[in-house]
CSV table of C-alpha atoms in Angstrom, one decimal:
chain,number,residue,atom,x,y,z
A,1,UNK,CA,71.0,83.7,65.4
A,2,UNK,CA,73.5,81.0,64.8
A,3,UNK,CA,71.7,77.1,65.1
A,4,UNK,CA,73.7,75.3,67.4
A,5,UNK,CA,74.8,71.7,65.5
A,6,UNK,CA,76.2,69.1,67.7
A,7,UNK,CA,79.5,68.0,66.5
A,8,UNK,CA,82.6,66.2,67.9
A,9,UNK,CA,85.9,68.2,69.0
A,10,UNK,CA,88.1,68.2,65.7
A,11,UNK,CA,92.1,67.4,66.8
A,12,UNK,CA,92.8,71.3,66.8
A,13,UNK,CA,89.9,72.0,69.1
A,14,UNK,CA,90.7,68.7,71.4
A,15,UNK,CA,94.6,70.0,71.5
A,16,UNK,CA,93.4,73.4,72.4
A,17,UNK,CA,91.4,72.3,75.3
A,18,UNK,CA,94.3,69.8,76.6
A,19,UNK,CA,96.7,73.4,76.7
A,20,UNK,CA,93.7,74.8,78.6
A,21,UNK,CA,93.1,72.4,81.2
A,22,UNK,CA,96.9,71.5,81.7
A,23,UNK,CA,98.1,75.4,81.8
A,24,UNK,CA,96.3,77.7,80.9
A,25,UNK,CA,94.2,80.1,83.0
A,26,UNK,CA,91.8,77.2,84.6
A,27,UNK,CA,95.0,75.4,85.7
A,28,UNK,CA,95.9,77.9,89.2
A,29,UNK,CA,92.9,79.6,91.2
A,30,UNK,CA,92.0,83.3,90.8
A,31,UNK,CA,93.8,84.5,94.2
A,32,UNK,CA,96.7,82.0,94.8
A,33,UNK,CA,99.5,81.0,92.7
A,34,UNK,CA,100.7,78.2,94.5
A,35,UNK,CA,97.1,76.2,95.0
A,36,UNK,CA,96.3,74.3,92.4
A,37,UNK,CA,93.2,74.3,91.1
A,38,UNK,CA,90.3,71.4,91.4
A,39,UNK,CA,88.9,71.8,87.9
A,40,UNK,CA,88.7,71.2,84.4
A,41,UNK,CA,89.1,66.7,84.8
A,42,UNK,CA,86.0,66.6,83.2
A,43,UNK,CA,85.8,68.2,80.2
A,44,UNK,CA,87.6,66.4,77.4
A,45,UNK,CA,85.6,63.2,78.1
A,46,UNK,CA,82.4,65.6,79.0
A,47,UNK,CA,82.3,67.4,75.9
A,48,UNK,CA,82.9,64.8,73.9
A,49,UNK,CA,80.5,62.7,75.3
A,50,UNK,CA,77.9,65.2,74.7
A,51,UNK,CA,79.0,66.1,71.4
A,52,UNK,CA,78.1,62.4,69.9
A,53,UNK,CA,75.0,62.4,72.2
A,54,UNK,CA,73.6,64.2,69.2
A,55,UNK,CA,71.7,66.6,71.1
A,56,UNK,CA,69.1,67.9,68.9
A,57,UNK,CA,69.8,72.0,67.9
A,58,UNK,CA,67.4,74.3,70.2
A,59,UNK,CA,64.6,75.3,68.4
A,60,UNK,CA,63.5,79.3,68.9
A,61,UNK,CA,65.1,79.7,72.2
A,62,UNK,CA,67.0,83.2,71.4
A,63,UNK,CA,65.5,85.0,74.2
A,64,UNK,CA,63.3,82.4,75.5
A,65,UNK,CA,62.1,82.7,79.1
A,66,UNK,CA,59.6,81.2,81.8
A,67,UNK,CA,57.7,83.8,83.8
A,68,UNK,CA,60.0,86.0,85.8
A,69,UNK,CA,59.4,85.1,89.6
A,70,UNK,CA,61.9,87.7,91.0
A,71,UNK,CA,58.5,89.4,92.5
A,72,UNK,CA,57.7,86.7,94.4
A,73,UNK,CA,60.7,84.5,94.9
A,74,UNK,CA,64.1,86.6,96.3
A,75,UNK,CA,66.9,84.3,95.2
A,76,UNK,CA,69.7,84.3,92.8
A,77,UNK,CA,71.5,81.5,91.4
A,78,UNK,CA,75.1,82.5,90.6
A,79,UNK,CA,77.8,80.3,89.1
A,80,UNK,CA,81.1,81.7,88.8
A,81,UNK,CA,85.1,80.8,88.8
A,82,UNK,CA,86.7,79.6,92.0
A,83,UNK,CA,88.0,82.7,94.3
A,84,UNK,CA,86.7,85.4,92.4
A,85,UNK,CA,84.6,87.0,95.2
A,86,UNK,CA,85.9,88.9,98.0
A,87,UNK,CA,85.6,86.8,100.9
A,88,UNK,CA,85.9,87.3,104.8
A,89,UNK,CA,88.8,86.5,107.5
A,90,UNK,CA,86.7,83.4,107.8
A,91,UNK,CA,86.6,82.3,104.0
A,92,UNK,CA,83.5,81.5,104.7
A,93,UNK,CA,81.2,84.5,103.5
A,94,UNK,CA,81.3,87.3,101.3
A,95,UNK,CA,81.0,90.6,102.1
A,96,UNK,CA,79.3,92.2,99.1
A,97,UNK,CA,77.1,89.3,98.7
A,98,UNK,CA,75.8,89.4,102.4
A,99,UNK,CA,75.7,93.6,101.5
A,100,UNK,CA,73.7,92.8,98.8
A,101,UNK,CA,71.0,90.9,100.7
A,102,UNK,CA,71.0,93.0,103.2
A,103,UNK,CA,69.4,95.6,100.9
A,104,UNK,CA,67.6,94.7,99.0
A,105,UNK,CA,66.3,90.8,101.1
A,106,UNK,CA,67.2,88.7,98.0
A,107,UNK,CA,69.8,85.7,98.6
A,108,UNK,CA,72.2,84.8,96.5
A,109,UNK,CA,72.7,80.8,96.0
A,110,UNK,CA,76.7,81.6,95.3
A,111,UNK,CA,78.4,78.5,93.4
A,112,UNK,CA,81.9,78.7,92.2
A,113,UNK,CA,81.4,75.6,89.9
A,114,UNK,CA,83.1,77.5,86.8
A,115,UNK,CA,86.6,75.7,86.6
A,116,UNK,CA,87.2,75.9,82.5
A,117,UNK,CA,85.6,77.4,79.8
A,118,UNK,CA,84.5,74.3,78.0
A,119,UNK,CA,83.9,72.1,81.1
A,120,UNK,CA,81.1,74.5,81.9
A,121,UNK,CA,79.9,74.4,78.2
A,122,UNK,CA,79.9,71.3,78.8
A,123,UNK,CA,77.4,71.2,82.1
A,124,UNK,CA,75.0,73.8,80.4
A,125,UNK,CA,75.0,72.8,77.0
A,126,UNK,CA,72.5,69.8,77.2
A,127,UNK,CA,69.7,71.6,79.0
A,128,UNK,CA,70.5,74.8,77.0
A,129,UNK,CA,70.1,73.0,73.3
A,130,UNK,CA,66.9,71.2,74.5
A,131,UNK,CA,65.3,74.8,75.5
A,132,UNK,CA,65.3,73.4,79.5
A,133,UNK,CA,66.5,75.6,82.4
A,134,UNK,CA,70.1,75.3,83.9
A,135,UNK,CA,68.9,76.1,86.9
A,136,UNK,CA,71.1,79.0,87.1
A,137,UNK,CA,70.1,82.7,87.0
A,138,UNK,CA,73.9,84.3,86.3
A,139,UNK,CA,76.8,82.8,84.9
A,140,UNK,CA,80.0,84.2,84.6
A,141,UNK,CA,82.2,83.4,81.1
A,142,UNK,CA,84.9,84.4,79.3
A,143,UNK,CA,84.2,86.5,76.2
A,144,UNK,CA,84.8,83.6,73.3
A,145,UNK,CA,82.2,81.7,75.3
A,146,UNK,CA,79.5,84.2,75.6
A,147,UNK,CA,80.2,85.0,71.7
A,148,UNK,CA,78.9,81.7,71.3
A,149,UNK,CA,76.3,81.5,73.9
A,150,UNK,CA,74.8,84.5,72.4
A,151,UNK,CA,75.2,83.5,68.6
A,152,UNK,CA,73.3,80.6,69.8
A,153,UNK,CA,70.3,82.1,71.3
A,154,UNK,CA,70.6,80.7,74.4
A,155,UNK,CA,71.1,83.9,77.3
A,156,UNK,CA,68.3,86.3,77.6
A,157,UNK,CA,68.5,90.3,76.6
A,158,UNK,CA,69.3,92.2,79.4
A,159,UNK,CA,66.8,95.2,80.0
A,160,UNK,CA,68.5,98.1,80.7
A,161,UNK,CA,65.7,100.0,83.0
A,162,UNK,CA,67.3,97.0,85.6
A,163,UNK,CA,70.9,98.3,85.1
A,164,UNK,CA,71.3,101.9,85.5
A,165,UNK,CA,74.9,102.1,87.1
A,166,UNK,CA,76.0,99.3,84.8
A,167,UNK,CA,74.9,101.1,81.9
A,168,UNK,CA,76.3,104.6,83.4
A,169,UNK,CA,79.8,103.2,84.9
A,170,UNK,CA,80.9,101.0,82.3
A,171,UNK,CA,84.1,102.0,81.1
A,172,UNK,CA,84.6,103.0,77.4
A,173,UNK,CA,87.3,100.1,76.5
A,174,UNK,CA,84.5,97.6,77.5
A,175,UNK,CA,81.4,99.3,75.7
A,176,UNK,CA,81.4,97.4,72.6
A,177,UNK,CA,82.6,94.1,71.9
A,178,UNK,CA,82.1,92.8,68.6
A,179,UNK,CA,80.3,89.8,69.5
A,180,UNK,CA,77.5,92.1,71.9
A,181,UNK,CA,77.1,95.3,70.0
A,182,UNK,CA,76.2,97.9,72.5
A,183,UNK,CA,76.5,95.3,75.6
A,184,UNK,CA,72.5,94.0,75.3
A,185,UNK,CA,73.4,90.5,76.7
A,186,UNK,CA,76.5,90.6,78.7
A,187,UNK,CA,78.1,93.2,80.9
A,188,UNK,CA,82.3,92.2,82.3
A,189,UNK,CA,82.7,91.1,85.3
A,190,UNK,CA,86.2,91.8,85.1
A,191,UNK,CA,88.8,92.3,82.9
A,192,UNK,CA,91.5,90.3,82.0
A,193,UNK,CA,95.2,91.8,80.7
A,194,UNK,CA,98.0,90.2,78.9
A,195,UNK,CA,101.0,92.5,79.2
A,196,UNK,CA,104.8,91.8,79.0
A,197,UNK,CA,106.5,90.4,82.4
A,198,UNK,CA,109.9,90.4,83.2
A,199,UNK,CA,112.5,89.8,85.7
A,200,UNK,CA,114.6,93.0,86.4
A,201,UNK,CA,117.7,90.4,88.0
A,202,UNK,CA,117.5,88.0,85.1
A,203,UNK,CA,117.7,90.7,82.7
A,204,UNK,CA,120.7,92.0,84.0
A,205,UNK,CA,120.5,95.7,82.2
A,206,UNK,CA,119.0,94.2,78.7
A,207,UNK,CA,115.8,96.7,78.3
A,208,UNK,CA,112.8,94.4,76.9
A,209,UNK,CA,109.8,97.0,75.4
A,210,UNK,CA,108.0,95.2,73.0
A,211,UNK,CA,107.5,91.7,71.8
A,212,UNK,CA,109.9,92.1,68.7
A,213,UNK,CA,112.6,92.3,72.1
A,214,UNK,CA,111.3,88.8,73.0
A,215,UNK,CA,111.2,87.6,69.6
A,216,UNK,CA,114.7,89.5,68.3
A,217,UNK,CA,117.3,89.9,71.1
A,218,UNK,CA,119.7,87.0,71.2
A,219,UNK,CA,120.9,87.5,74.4
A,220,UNK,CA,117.4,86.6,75.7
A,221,UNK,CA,117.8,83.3,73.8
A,222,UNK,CA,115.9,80.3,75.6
A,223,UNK,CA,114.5,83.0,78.0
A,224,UNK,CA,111.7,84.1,76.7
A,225,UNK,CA,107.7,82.5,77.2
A,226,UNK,CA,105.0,82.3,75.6
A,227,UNK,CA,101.3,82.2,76.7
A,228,UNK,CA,99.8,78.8,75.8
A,229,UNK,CA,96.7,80.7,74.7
A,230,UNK,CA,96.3,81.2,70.8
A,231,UNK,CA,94.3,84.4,71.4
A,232,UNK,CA,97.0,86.1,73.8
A,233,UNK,CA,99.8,84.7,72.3
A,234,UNK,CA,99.1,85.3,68.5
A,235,UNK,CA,97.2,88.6,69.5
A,236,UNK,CA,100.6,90.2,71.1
A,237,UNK,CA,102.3,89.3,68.0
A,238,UNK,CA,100.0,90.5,65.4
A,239,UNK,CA,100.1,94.3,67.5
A,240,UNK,CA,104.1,94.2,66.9
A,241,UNK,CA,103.4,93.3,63.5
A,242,UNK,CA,100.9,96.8,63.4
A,243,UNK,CA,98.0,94.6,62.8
A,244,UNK,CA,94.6,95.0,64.7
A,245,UNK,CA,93.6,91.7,66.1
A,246,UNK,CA,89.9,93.3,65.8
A,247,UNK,CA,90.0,93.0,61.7
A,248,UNK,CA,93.3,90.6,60.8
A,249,UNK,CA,92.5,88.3,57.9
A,250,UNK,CA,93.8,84.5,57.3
A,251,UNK,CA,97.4,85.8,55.6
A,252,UNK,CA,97.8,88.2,58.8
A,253,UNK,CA,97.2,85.6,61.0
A,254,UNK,CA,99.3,83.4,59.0
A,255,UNK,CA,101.9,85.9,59.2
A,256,UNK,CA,102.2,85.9,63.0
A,257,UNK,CA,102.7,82.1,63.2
A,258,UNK,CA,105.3,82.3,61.2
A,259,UNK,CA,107.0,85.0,62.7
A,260,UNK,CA,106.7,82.8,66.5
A,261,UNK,CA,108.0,79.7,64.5
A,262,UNK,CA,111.0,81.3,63.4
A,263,UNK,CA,111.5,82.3,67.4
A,264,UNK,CA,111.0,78.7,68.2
A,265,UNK,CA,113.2,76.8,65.3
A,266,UNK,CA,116.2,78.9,66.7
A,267,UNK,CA,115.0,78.6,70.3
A,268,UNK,CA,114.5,81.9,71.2
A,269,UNK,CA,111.3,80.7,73.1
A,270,UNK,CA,111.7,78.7,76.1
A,271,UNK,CA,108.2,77.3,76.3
A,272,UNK,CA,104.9,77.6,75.7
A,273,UNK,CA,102.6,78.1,79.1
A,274,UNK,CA,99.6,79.0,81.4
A,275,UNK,CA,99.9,80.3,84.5
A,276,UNK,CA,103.0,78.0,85.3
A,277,UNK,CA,105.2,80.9,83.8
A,278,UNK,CA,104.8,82.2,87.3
A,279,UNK,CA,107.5,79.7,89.0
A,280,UNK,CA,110.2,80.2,86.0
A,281,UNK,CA,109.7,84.2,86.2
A,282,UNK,CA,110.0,84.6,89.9
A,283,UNK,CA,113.2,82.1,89.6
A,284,UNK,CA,114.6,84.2,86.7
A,285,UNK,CA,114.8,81.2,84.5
A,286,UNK,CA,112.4,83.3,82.1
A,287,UNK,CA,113.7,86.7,82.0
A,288,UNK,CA,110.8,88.1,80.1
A,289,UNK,CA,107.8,86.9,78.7
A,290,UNK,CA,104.0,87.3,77.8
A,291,UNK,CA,102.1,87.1,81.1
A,292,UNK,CA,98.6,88.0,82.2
A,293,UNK,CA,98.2,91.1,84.5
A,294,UNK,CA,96.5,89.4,87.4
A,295,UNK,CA,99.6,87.4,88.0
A,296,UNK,CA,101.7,89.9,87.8
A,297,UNK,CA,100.4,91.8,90.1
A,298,UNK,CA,100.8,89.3,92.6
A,299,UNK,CA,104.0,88.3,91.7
A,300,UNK,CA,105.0,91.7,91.9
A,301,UNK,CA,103.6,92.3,95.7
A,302,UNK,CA,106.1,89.5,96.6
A,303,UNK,CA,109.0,89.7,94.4
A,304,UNK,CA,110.8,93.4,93.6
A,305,UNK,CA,112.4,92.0,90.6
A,306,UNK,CA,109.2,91.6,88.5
A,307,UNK,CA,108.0,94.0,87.1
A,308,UNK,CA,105.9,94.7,83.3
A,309,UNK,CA,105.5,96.6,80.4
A,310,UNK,CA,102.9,97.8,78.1
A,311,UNK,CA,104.5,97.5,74.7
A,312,UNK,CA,103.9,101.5,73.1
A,313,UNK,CA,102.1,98.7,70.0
A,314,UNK,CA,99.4,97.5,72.2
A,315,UNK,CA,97.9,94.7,74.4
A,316,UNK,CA,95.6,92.2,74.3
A,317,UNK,CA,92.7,92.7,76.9
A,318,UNK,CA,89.5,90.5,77.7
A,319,UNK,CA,86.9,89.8,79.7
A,320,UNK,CA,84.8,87.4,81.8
A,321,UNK,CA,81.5,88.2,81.6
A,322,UNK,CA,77.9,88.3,83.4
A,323,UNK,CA,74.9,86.6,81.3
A,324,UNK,CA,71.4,85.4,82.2
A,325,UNK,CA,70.6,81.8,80.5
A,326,UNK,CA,67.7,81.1,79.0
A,327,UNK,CA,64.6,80.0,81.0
A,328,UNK,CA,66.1,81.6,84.4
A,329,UNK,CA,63.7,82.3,86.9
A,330,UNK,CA,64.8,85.2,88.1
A,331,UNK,CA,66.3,87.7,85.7
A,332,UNK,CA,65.3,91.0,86.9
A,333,UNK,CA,67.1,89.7,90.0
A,334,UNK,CA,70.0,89.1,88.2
A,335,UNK,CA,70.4,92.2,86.2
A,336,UNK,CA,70.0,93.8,89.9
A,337,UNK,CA,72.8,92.3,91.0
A,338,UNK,CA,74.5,92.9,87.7
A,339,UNK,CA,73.8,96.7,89.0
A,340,UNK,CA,74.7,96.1,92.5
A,341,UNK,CA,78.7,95.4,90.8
A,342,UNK,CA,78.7,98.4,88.9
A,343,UNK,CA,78.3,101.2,92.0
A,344,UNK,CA,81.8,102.2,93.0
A,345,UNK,CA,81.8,101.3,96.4
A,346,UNK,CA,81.5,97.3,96.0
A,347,UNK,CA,83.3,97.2,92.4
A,348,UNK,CA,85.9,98.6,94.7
A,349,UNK,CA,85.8,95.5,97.5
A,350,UNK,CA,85.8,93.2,95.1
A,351,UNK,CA,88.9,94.9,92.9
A,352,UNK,CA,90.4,94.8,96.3
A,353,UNK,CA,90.6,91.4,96.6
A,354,UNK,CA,90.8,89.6,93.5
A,355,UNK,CA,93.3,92.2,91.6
A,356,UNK,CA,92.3,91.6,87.9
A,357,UNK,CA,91.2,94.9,85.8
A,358,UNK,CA,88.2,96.7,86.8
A,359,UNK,CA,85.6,97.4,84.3
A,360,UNK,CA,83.8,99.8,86.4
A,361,UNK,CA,84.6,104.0,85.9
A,362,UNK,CA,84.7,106.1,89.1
A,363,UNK,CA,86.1,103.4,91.2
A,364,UNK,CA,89.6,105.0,92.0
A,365,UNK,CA,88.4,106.7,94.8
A,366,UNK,CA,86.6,104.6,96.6
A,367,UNK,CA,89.5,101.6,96.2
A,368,UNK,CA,91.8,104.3,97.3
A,369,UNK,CA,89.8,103.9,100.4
A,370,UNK,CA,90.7,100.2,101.1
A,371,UNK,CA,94.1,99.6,99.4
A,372,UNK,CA,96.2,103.1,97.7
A,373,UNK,CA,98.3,100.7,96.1
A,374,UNK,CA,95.4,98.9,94.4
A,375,UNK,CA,94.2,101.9,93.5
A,376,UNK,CA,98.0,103.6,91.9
A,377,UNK,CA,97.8,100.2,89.9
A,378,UNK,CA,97.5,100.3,86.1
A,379,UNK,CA,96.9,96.7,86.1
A,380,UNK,CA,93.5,97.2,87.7
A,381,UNK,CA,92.7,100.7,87.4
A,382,UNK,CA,94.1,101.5,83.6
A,383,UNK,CA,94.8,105.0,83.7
A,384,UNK,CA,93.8,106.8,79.9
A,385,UNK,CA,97.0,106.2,78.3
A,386,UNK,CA,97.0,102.6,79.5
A,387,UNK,CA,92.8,102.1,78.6
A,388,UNK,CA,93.8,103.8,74.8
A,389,UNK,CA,96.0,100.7,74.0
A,390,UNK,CA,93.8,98.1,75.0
A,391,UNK,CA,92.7,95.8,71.9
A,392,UNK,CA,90.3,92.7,71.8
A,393,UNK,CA,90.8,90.1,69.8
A,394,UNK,CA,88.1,89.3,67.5
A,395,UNK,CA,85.3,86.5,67.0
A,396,UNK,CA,86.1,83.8,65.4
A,397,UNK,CA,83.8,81.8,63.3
A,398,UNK,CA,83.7,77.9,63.7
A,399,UNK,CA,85.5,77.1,60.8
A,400,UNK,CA,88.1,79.8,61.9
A,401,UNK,CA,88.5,78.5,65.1
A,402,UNK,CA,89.9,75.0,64.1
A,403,UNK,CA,91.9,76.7,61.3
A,404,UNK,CA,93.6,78.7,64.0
A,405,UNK,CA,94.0,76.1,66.8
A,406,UNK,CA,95.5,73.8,64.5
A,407,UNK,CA,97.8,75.8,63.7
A,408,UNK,CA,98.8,77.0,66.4
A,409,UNK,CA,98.9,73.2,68.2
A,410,UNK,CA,101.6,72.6,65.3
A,411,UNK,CA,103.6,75.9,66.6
A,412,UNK,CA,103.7,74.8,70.3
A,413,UNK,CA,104.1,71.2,69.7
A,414,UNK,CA,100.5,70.4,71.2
């Protein structure tokens, strides 16, 4: 296992953050476009503050527990993202949850305190180094982040007697991330797509397939976006280039900046953005542009004129994902409900409402059941042809991290 080392944000990683909390996926809630989010104030100062705290590296923690009390005490403590749990016509409770209690008597202590990435590295990461409890049972985090959780030592193996529909339902384009072999720390919550968007009006009969189309057609000039994410951005760009974002070295990397700076010096590319690509998209001022699926598929329920494509090169999927921290009181409770998510019939609720890509197989039918649309969708059911182009992007080491950022900071004008 990796040792953590306390260190203060270089400039790349402090610029990458800033894009994050400003626009990227933190900046709009899971379900609504137009309410903006509460989160993410907290974590420039936060981390930084931490960071020169010089919180001492956690000795032997990998896998470090207390004794499992699930037996005896029937709780949960889950902390995930804002809005991503089906709720009731009341907003008040949620259905799977309260189905989930009702079977099997143990509550869940449901906390959407997950606004950013690195603001919730932030809250975790003193108790975490010091070999303390969070407090928490379950958190949910994006893949880069559980990388490094689990490179750290610091979330418990999952034990796979607990998690027989996880284990079974799974679908194949989640089974085996680089940075969890195998899935024996981590199983998606859901997935997350980046796709090409575009505005059937504003393209007025110019056919956009592939990101060389945003990059290359002139008459798209100052209409094309961006995502303000390094991964997405830089990961569409390296599939047109026929590179694998799973295995790309320094000069391939190197190679797709260049080819995005030669789109911005002859401003080709509008902008750089998060989720705020959503306003100029709908208004037609972007005619095409990289986009995450989860929007789109809003977008598209209320606008005819957006639409997307799957460039015939590839897409860049991934995923937020479930993971018990160290010392958590109730893991075997955890990894139940970890279970509970992977039977059809609540993966299927909860694909209902919040729209982002299910990882869970044999779910058509039973979505079918609540919303045929949902269920015809690609961007939530991939269909084969659509699961066969899916690519992750891979790890990044520390060092390759702030290479990368900075770069790419210099490209967008961070």
């Amino acid at each position: 296992m990796e040792q953590y080392e306390p260190d203060l944000p270089s400039p790349a990683r402090l610029a990458a953050m800033r894009r994050s909390l400003r626009n990227g996926r933190a900046s709009l809630t899971r379900r609504s476009l137009l309410r903006a989010s509460t989160g993410g104030a907290l974590a420039l100062g936060g981390l930084g503050a931490l960071s020169a705290c010089g919180i001492p590296a956690a000795k032997n923690t990998a896998g470090v527990s207390t004794d499992d009390h699930s037996a005896e005490e029937k709780q949960i403590n889950f902390s995930n993202w804002t809005e991503y749990m089906d709720v009731d016509d009341s907003e008040k409770r949620h259905p799977t949850l309260d189905a989930f209690t009702g079977r099997t008597g143990i509550k869940v202590k449901y906390t959407e305190d997950i606004n950013d990435n690195v603001e919730f590295f932030g809250k975790i990461k003193p108790q975490l180094a010091a070999g303390q409890a969070t407090g928490r049972d379950l958190i949910c985090v994006t893949d880069w982040l559980a990388a490094r959780l689990i490179r750290f030592g610091w979330v418990q193996k999952l034990d796979p007697s607990n998690l027989p529909h996880a284990y079974t339902n799974l679908s194949a384009q989640f089974r085996d991330p680089d940075w969890d072999p195998g899935r024996a720390y981590s199983y998606p919550w859901q997935g997350i797509s980046t796709v090409i968007a575009y505005n059937k009006k504003a393209l007025d009969g110019i056919e956009v397939r592939s990101v060389s189309d945003l990059l290359d057609n002139s008459r798209l000039k100052g209409r094309v976006g961006f995502l303000s994410e390094m991964r997405d951005s830089v990961g569409m760009t390296l599939l047109d280039m026929g590179k694998d974002p799973a295995k790309f070295t320094d000069d391939d990397f190197d190679a797709a900046i260049a080819r995005l700076q030669k789109a911005v010096d002859k401003s080709q590319i509008r902008r750089f953005t998060g989720n705020d690509y959503t306003a100029d998209l709908t208004k037609g001022d972007l005619a095409a542009c990289v986009a995450w699926a989860g929007d789109v598929v809003q977008l598209k329920a209320d606008n005819p004129d957006v639409d997307f494509v799957i460039p015939d090169s590839g897409y860049i999927t991934s995923t937020d994902n479930l993971l018990v921290p160290n010392k958590a009181r109730h893991q075997t409770n955890a990894e139940r409900l970890i279970d509970y998510y992977y039977e059809p019939g609540p993966a299927a609720q909860l694909a209902a409402y919040i729209n982002y890509v299910c990882p869970v197989d044999g779910v058509k039918a039973e979505l079918a059941k609540i919303d045929e649309s949902a269920a015809e969708n690609p961007l939530i059911i991939p269909d084969k042809a659509m699961a066969a182009k899916s690519r992750p992007f891979r790890s990044l080491s520390a060092k390759e991290e702030t290479a990368y950022e900075e770069k790419f900071a210099k490209l967008t004008g961070a």
